[in-house]
Amino acid sequence: MVIAAEPAALDAVERTTLPSHSAASLTRRSLLRSGAGALAAVAGAGALRPARAAPASVPFGAAIQFEMFDIDAAYRHAFRDECAIVLPMNELKFGLLRPSREQFLFEPADRLVDWALSNGQRSRGHTFVWWSTNPDWLEAITDEAEAERVLVDHIERTADHFRGRLESWDVVNEVMAHEPGGRDGPLRDSFWLQRLGPRHIPLAFGTAARADPSARLVINDYDLEFAGDRYDRRRALTLDLVRQLQDAGHRVDAVGIQGHLYSHLKIDREALARFGRDLKVLGVGLLATELDVIDFQVPGGPDEIDEAARVVVSDFLDGLFAGQRPEAVIAWGLTDRYSWVPDAMPRADGSPSRPLPLDRDYRPKPWFADVRQRLTQG
Ligand code: G3I
């Protein structure tokens, strides 16, 4: 017996651009959104994939891009139906928000965030401080005090604008050097490090905590997943940065492990588990923030590529869960149709990369079913 429910309101974009939905599909979606109980009630109505995280499970999410949002309904529907969390991939970065010192272009991110919230989904912010995607006017600043004023003002006004809508922020992104302790220093030689020194990190965390006390504060970085000395150094440095922030009295709620997984490399499950346990001892959570699979070094066709992806994603999740239950697993996009990976690391044989949970035609990869099952187990 299907428990009738008020159809969820069409989202703003669908109201204006899409044919009206049948009440049944809206009922189905609103039931999925209301959690496991309602889902059980519609089981007789045919197999329904739990598109939303049931209460006990780990929420799955993905980063969405504004360029495709209006022009590709299938793209929008995939995010609506597959995700519990949807975040703007680029629209909250300094360079896209602030084309000039006077401008705060909030509208694209507002549309994405408010659309997600109107669907009953959650959202998060990426990112206040990064070495990349900074506008020329910012990097032209030479005075330390001015750079500090700009950083504080940016975080204060942006965090205030989104307060109550974003459950967490990547306060800083990729502050570690690519090879810490190698040819580089421990921290990446960014504009912020050059102008403010390492203090830009606690400055950002302190400002964010004051500007939006309700948001969880995250330090986000990459290459924390694999076996090898460089990855060990990056995990160790991340823990040091967290401890230093805490010792200075700053709140660090979680570490974001980006999870750009090279499927020719080996995940160090034990080191990842130890990393999660060490964070737990510090009272710090973890989440996967940018999951995708980089397959340019894996020979073969789609089946071989997807099998290598299944292994690396499975090992990654095993390592995460062995350390502590992740707060969320978020993919960096949803469909192979739109991904940074093939542009950045194209496959040597010229065949299409297969980085994301859905292929170019929005068909789920075999490994995505494994992810869903793992997250549903909680
Ligand atoms: O929005 C402008 C558009 O108006 C303009 O016409 C076009 C011209 O090139 O550029 C558009 O901005 C692009 C932006 O993506 C939005 O599409 C930037 O050029 C482009 O550099 C930017 O690339 C993003 C990249 O970060 C740099 O910000 C990728 O989509 C995004 O996937 C990638 O994501 C990063 C994470 O933020 C941090 N971790 C690594 C990850 C992959 O590099």
Short mmCIF file of N, CA and C and ligand atoms in Angstrom, two decimals, residues 65 67 89-91 93 96 126 130 132-133 173-174 258 260 290 332 340, ligand 1:
data_model
loop_
_atom_site.label_atom_id
_atom_site.label_comp_id
_atom_site.label_asym_id
_atom_site.label_seq_id
_atom_site.Cartn_x
_atom_site.Cartn_y
_atom_site.Cartn_z
N GLN A 65 27.84 21.85 -11.68
CA GLN A 65 28.38 23.00 -12.39
C GLN A 65 27.27 23.86 -12.97
N GLU A 67 27.28 25.93 -15.42
CA GLU A 67 27.14 26.03 -16.88
C GLU A 67 26.13 25.03 -17.43
N MET A 89 30.43 23.41 -7.72
CA MET A 89 31.81 22.97 -7.96
C MET A 89 32.77 24.17 -7.98
N ASN A 90 32.37 25.23 -8.67
CA ASN A 90 33.29 26.35 -8.88
C ASN A 90 32.78 27.71 -8.43
N GLU A 91 31.48 27.83 -8.27
CA GLU A 91 30.85 29.15 -8.15
C GLU A 91 31.11 29.83 -6.82
N LYS A 93 34.27 29.78 -5.56
CA LYS A 93 35.72 30.04 -5.53
C LYS A 93 35.96 31.55 -5.67
N LEU A 96 35.66 33.19 -9.17
CA LEU A 96 34.35 33.28 -9.82
C LEU A 96 33.41 34.20 -9.03
N HIS A 126 32.72 25.37 -1.13
CA HIS A 126 34.09 25.10 -1.58
C HIS A 126 34.54 26.33 -2.36
N TRP A 130 42.42 29.29 -1.57
CA TRP A 130 43.06 28.31 -2.47
C TRP A 130 44.18 29.01 -3.21
N SER A 132 44.71 28.46 -6.36
CA SER A 132 44.29 28.56 -7.76
C SER A 132 43.01 29.38 -7.89
N THR A 133 42.70 29.75 -9.12
CA THR A 133 41.44 30.44 -9.43
C THR A 133 41.28 31.72 -8.63
N ASN A 173 41.86 25.15 1.01
CA ASN A 173 41.95 24.03 0.06
C ASN A 173 43.38 23.92 -0.45
N GLU A 174 43.97 22.71 -0.26
CA GLU A 174 45.30 22.42 -0.82
C GLU A 174 46.37 23.41 -0.35
N GLN A 258 40.07 14.68 -0.60
CA GLN A 258 39.43 14.92 -1.90
C GLN A 258 39.04 13.59 -2.59
N HIS A 260 40.55 12.08 -5.32
CA HIS A 260 40.79 11.93 -6.77
C HIS A 260 41.67 10.68 -6.91
N GLU A 290 35.75 15.03 -3.08
CA GLU A 290 35.87 15.23 -4.53
C GLU A 290 36.11 13.90 -5.26
N TRP A 332 33.09 14.40 -7.45
CA TRP A 332 33.40 15.66 -8.12
C TRP A 332 32.75 15.69 -9.50
N TRP A 340 36.55 17.27 -15.13
CA TRP A 340 37.86 17.91 -15.36
C TRP A 340 38.90 16.89 -15.79
O1 G3I B 1 33.03 30.28 -15.66
C1 G3I B 1 34.05 30.61 -16.63
C2 G3I B 1 33.40 30.97 -17.96
O2 G3I B 1 32.60 32.15 -17.81
C3 G3I B 1 34.49 31.21 -19.01
O3 G3I B 1 33.90 31.43 -20.26
C4 G3I B 1 35.41 29.99 -19.08
C5 G3I B 1 36.53 30.28 -20.03
O4 G3I B 1 37.56 29.35 -19.79
O5 G3I B 1 35.97 29.70 -17.78
C6 G3I B 1 34.95 29.40 -16.83
O6 G3I B 1 35.56 29.14 -15.59
C7 G3I B 1 36.14 27.83 -15.56
C8 G3I B 1 35.55 27.10 -14.33
O7 G3I B 1 36.17 25.80 -14.16
C9 G3I B 1 34.04 26.90 -14.50
O8 G3I B 1 33.82 26.05 -15.58
C10 G3I B 1 37.65 27.99 -15.38
O9 G3I B 1 38.19 28.52 -16.58
C11 G3I B 1 38.27 26.60 -15.13
O10 G3I B 1 39.64 26.75 -14.81
C12 G3I B 1 37.57 25.95 -13.92
O11 G3I B 1 38.13 24.65 -13.75
C13 G3I B 1 37.83 24.07 -12.47
C14 G3I B 1 39.15 23.93 -11.67
O12 G3I B 1 38.89 23.31 -10.42
C15 G3I B 1 39.78 25.29 -11.39
O13 G3I B 1 38.92 26.06 -10.59
C16 G3I B 1 37.23 22.68 -12.68
O14 G3I B 1 35.95 22.80 -13.31
C17 G3I B 1 37.08 21.98 -11.35
O15 G3I B 1 36.65 20.63 -11.53
C18 G3I B 1 38.41 21.94 -10.59
O16 G3I B 1 38.16 21.41 -9.32
C19 G3I B 1 39.30 21.30 -8.45
C20 G3I B 1 38.83 21.58 -7.05
O17 G3I B 1 38.26 22.89 -7.00
C21 G3I B 1 39.96 21.43 -6.05
N1 G3I B 1 40.54 20.09 -6.14
C22 G3I B 1 41.01 19.74 -7.50
C23 G3I B 1 39.85 19.85 -8.49
C24 G3I B 1 40.27 19.43 -9.89
O18 G3I B 1 41.23 20.32 -10.39
#
